[in-house]
Short mmCIF file of C-alpha atoms and ligand atoms in Angstrom, two decimals:
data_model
loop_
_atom_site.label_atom_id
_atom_site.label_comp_id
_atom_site.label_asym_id
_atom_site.label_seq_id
_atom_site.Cartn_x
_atom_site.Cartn_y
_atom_site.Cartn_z
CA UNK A 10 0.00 0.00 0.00
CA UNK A 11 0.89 3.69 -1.14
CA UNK A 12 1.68 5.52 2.11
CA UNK A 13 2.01 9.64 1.95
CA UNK A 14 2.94 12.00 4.63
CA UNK A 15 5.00 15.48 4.80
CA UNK A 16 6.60 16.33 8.01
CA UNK A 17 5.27 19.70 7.33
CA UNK A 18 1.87 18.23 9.01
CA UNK A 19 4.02 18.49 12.37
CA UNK A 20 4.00 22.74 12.39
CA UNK A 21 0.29 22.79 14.11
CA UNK A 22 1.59 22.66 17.55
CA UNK A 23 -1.61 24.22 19.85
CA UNK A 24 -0.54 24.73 23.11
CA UNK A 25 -3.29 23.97 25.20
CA UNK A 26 -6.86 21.93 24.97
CA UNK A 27 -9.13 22.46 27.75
CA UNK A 28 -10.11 18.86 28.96
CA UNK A 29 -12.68 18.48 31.62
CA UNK A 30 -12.04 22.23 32.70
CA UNK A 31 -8.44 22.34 33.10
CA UNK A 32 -6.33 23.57 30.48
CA UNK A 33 -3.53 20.66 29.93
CA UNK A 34 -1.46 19.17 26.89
CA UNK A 35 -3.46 18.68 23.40
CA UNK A 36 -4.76 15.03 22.48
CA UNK A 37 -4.29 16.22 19.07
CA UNK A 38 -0.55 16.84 18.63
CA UNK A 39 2.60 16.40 16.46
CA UNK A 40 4.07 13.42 18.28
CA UNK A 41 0.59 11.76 17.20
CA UNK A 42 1.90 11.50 13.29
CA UNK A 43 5.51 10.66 14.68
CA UNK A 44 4.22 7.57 16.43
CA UNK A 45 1.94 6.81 13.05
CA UNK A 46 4.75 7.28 11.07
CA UNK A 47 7.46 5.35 13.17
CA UNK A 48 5.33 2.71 13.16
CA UNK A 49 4.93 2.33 9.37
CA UNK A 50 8.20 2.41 9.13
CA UNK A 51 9.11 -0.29 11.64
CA UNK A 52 7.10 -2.45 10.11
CA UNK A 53 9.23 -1.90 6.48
CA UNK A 54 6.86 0.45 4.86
CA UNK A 55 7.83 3.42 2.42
CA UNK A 56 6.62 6.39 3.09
CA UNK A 57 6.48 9.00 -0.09
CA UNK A 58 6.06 12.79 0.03
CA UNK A 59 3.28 14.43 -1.38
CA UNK A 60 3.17 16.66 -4.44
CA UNK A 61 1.96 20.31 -3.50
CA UNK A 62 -1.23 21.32 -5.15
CA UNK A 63 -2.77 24.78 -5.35
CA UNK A 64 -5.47 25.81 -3.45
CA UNK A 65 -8.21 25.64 -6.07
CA UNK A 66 -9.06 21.53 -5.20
CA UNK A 67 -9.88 22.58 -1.76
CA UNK A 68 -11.81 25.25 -2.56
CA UNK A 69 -13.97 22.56 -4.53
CA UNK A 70 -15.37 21.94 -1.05
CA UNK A 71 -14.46 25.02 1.24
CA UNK A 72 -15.52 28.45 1.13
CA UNK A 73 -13.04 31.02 -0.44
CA UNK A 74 -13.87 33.29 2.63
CA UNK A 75 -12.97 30.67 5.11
CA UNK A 76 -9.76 29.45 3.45
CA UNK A 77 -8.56 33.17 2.90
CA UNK A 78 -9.60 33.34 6.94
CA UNK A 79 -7.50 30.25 8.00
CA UNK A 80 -4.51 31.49 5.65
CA UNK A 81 -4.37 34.89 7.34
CA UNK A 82 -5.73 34.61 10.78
CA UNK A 83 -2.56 33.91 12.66
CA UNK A 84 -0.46 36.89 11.50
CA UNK A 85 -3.97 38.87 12.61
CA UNK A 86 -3.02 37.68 15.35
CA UNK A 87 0.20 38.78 16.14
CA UNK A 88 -0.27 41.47 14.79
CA UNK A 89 -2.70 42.39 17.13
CA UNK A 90 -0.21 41.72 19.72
CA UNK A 91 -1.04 39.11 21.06
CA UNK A 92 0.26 35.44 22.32
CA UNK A 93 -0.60 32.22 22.25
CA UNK A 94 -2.85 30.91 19.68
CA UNK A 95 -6.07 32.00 17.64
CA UNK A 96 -9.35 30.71 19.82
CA UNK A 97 -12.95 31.62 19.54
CA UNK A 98 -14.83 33.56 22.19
CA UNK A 99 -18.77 33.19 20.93
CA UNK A 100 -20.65 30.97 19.49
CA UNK A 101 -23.59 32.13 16.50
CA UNK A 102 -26.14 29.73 18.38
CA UNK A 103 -30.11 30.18 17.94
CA UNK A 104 -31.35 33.58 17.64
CA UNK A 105 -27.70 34.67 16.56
CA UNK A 106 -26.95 35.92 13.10
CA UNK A 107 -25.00 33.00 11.44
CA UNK A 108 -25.24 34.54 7.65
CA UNK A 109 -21.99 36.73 7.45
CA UNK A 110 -18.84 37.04 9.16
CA UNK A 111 -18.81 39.80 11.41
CA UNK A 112 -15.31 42.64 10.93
CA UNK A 113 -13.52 42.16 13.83
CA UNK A 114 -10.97 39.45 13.95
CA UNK A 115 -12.55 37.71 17.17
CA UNK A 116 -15.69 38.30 15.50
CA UNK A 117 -14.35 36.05 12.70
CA UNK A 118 -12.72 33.49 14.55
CA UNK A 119 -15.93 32.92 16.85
CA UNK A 120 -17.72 33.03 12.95
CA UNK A 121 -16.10 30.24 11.80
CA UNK A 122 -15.28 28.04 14.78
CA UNK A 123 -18.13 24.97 16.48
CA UNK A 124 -15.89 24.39 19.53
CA UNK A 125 -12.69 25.46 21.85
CA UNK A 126 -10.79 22.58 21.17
CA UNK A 127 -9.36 23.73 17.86
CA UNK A 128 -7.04 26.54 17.83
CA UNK A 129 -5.40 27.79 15.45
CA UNK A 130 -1.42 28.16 15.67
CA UNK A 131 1.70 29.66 13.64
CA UNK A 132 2.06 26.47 11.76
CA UNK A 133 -1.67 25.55 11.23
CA UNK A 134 -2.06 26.99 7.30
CA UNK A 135 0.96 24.96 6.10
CA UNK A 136 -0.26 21.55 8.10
CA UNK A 137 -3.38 21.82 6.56
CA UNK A 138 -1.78 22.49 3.26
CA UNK A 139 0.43 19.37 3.49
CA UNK A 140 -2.30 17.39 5.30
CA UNK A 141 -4.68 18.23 2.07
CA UNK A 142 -1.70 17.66 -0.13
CA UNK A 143 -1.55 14.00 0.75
CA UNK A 144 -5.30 13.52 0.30
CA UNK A 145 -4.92 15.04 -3.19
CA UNK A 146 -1.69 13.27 -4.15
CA UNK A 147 -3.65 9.83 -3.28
CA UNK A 148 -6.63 10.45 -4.73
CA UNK A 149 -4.60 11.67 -8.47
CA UNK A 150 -3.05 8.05 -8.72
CA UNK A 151 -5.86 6.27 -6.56
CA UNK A 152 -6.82 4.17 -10.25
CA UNK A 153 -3.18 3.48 -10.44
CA UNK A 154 -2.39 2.79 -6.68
CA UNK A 155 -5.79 0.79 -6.45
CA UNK A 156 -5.16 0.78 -2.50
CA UNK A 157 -3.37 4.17 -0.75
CA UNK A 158 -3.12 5.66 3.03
CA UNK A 159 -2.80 9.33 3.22
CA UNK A 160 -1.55 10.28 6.86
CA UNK A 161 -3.65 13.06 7.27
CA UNK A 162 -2.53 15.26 10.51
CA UNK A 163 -4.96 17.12 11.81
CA UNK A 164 -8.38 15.06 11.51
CA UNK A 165 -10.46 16.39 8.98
CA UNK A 166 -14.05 14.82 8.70
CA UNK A 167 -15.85 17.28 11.33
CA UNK A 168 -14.60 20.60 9.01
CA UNK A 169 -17.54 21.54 6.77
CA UNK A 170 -17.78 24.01 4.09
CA UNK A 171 -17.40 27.18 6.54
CA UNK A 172 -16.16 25.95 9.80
CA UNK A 173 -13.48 24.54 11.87
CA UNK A 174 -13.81 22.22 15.05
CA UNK A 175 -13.09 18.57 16.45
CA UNK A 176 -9.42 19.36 15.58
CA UNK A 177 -10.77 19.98 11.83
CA UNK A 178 -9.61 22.89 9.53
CA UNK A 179 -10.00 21.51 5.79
CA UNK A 180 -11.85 17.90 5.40
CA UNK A 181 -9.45 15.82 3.79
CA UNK A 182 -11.24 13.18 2.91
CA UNK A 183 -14.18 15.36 1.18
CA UNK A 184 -11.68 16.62 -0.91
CA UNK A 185 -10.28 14.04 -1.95
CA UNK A 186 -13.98 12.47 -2.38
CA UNK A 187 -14.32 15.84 -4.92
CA UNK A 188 -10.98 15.27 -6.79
CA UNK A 189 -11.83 11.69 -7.76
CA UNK A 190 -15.64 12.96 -8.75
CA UNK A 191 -13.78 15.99 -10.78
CA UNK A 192 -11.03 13.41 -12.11
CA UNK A 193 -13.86 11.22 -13.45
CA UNK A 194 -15.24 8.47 -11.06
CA UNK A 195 -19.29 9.57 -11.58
CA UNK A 196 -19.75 7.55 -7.31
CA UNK A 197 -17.77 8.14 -4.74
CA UNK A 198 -18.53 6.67 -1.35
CA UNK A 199 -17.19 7.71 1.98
CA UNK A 200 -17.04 5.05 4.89
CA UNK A 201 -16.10 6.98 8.39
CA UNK A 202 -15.47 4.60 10.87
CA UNK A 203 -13.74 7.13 13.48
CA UNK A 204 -15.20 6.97 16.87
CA UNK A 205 -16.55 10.50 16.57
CA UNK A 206 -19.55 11.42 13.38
CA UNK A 207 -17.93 13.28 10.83
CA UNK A 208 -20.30 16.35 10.81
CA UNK A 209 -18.23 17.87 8.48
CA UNK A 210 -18.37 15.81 5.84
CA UNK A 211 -21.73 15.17 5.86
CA UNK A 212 -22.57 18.73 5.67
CA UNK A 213 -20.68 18.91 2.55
CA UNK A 214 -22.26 16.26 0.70
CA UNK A 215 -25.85 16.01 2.19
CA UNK A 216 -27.63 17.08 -1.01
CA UNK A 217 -25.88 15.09 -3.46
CA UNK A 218 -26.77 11.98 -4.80
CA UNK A 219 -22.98 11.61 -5.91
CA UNK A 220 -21.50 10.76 -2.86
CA UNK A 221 -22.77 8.56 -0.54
CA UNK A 222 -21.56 9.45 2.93
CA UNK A 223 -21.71 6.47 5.64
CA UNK A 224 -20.79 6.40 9.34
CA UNK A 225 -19.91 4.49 12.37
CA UNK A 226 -19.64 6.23 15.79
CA UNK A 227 -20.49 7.09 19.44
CA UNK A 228 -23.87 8.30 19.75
CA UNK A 229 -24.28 12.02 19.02
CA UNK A 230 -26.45 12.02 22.20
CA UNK A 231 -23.53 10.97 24.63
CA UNK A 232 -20.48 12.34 22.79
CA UNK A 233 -18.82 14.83 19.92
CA UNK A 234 -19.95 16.27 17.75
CA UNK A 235 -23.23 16.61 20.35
CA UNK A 236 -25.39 18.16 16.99
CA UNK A 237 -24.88 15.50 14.28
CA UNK A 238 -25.11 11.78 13.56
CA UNK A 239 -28.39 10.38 14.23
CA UNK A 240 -29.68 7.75 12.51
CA UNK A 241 -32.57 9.61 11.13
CA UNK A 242 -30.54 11.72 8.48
CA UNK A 243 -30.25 10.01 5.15
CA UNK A 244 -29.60 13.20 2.86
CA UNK A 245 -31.79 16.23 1.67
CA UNK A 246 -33.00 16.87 -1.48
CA UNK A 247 -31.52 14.61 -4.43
CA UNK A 248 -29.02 13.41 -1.38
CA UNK A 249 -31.87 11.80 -0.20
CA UNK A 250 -30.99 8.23 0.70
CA UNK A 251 -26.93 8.93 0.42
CA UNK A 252 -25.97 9.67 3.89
CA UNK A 253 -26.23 6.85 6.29
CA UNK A 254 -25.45 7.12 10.19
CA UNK A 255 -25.07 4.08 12.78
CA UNK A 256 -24.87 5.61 15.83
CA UNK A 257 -23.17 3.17 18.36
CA UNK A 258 -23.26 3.13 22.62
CA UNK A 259 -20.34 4.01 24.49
CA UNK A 260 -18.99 0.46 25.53
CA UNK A 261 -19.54 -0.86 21.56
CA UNK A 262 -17.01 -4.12 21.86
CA UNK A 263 -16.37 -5.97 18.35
CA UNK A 264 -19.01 -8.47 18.13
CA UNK A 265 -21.93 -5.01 17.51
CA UNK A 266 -19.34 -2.91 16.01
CA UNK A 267 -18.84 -5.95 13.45
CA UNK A 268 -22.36 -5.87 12.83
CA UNK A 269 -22.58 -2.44 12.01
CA UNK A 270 -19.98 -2.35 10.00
CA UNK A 271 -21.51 -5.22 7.54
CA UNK A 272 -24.56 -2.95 7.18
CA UNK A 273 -21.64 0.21 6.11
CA UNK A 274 -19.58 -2.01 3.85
CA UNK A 275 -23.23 -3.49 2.18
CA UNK A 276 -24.54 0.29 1.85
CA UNK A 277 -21.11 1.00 0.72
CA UNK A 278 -21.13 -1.80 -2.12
CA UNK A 279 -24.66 -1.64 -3.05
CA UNK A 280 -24.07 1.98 -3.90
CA UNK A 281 -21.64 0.94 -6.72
CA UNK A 282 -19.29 3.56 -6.23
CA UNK A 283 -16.09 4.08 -8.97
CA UNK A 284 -13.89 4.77 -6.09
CA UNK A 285 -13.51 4.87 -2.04
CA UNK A 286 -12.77 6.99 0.67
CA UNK A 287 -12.40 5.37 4.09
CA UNK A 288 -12.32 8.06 6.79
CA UNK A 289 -9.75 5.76 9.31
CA UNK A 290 -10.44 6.94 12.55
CA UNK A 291 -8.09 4.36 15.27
CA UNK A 292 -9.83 6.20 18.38
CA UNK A 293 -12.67 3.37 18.40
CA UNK A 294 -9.79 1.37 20.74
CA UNK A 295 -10.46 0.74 24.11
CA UNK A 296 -7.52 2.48 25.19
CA UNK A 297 -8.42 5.70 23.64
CA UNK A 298 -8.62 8.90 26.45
CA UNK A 299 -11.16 10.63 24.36
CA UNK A 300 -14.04 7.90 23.53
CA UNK A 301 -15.56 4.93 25.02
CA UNK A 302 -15.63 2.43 22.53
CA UNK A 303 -14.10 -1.26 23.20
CA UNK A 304 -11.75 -1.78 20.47
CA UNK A 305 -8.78 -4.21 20.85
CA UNK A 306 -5.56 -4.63 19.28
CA UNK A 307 -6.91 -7.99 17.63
CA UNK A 308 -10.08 -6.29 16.82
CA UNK A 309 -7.89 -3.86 14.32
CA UNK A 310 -6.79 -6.83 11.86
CA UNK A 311 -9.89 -7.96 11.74
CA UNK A 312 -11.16 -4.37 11.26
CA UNK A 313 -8.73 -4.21 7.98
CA UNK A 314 -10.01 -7.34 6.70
CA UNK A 315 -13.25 -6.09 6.89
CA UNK A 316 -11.98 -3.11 4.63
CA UNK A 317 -10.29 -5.28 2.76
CA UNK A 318 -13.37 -6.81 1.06
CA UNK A 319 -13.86 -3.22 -0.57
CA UNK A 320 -14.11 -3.43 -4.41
CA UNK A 321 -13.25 -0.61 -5.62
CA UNK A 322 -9.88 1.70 -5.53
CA UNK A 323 -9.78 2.15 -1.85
CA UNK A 324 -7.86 5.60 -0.30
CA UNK A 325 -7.78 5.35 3.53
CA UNK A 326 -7.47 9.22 5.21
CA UNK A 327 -6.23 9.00 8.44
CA UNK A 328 -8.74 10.87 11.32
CA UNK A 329 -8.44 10.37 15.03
CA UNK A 330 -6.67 8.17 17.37
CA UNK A 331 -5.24 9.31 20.43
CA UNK A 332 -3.79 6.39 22.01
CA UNK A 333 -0.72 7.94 21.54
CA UNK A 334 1.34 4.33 22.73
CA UNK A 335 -0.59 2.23 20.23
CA UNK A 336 -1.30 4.00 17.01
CA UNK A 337 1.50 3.21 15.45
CA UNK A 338 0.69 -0.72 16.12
CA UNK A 339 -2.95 -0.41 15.92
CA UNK A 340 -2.37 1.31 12.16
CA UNK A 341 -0.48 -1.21 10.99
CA UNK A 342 -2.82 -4.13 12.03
CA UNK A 343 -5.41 -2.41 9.92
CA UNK A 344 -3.09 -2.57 7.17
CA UNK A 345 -1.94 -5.95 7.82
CA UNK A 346 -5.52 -6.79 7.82
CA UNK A 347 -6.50 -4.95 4.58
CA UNK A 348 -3.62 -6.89 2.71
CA UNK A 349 -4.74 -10.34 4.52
CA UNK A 350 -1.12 -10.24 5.41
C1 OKP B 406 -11.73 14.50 16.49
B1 OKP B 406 -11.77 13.23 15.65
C2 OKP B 406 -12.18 18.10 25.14
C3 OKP B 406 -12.48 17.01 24.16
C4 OKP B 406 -12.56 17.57 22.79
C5 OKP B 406 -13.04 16.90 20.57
C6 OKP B 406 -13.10 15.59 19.86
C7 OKP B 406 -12.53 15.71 18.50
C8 OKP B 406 -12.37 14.37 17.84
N1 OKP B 406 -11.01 18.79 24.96
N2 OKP B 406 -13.40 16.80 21.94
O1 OKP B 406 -13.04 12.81 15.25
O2 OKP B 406 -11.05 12.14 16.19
ZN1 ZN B 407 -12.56 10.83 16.34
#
């Protein structure tokens, strides 16, 4: 398998995350793609660069407004004087206005953000860059490649159109989703099986009957992202019918998650899709500090294999998984398992 990463994903350094009300390290940090990459690499994988592409793919499924936002908000933010790293301080909730960004540069940042987890730093524009840049780069020579990882760092699946959260700036794999639609594949499909939903992406592609967005995770009425992921949204419009949530308890062990993911890999393959995008999230593991899923090392092979059994060109875009000890291991059991190696 294909693997792409650029150490210039390891610039988005956020100082802080607030974690049940004290401010402490960041679950979503650099040393999170070392320990992915080292252990590719231990177990003899290649890992390839990606080409750089211009913005204009991303802004397939972002608004120009927010990417010129996330480009420039940091020096805004010196420039202002001020320390530490970009951070909202409102929230357009009910009875707000939520049409237009206001002027002011918190005004903006509180515009575009969903939560205070997600910060934006000094490096965060060229992560994202790089982190889209292996999307894109796998999705060009996905017909080639057949199989390819991109090691996405940050997440991307809970960015949508015009917002960042959940550790999210631009949604990987929905671009990459657009690039094979725009390179010719007239289905794409989307399989998310991260803990969390991936609000983002099904934002982006809820009224299209092009790409069929479909998702395992923790119960939007127990955990993130709180406002997205029931099972009662299928899609909107001619997207009716192409979005397809399993919502899962905290506890989920392999035996339900197993059955769940038979009814995702049949809605998957009954969609007949040209090409796939598997939104790998490895923070369904029992170890995990941020979800409550029952995930074993074991249970990751068998998760590949599962995968495996995919038809058509399969890209994997790496999401969560902050285990930090095992996701180098626990990655390369899914691969293992996706080979039948
Ligand atoms: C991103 B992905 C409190 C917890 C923050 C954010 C979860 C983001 C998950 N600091 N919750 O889907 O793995
Ligand atoms: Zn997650």
């Amino acid at each position: 398998m294909r693997v792409i990463y650029s150490t210039d994903q390891e610039r988005h350094a956020p100082l802080g995350e607030f974690n049940r009300g004290v401010l402490g390290q960041p679950y979503e940090r650099p040393q999170r793609a070392r320990e992915l990459v080292g252990g590719l690499r231990s177990a003899g994988l290649t890992i390839e660069t990606p080409d750089a592409f211009p913005v204009d793919p991303i802004a397939r499924v972002h608004d120009a407004g927010y990417l010129a936002f996330l480009e420039s908000v940091h020096s805004e933010w010196r420039a202002a004087g001020r320390d530490g790293d970009a951070f909202p301080l409102a929230f357009p909730i009910r009875s707000f206005r939520s049409d237009r960004p206001p002027v002011s540069l918190d005004g903006r940042v509180s515009y575009y953000a969903f939560d205070i987890s997600t910060v934006i730093t000094e490096g965060t524009w060229q992560t994202i860059r790089a982190s889209a840049d292996c999307a894109l780069t796998a999705a060009r020579d996905l017909v080639h490649d057949g199989r390819s990882l991109a090691l996405c760092r940050p997440p991307g699946h809970h960015a949508g159109r015009d917002f960042f959260g959940g550790y999210c700036f631009i949604n990987n794999a929905a671009v990459a989703a657009q690039a094979l639609r725009d390179a010719g594949a007239e289905r794409v499909a989307i399989l998310d099986v991260d803990y969390h939903h991936g609000n983002g992406t099904q934002a982006i592609f809820y009224d299209r009957s092009d790409v069929l967005y479909a998702s395992i995770h923790a119960d939007p009425a127990t955990d993130f992202p709180y406002f997205l992921g029931y099972a009662d949204e299928t899609g909107m419009g001619a997207g009716e019918g192409a979005n397809c949530n399993i919502p899962l308890p905290r506890g989920t062990v392999w035996s339900t998650y197993s059955d769940a993911l038979d009814v995702a890999l049949g809605r998957v393959k009954a969609f007949g899709a040209d090409a796939t995008v598997v939104s790998l999230g490895i923070d369904t593991f029992a170890a995990d500090p941020l979800s409550h899923f029952q995930l074993t090392n074991d249970d990751f092979a068998k998760l590949g294999a599962a995968l495996g059994t995919l038809g058509t060109p399969t890209m994997f875009v790496m999401e969560g998984g902050y285990a930090i000890d095992d996701l180098g291991a626990n990655l390369v059991r899914i691969l293992h398992g996706i080979e039948g190696t």
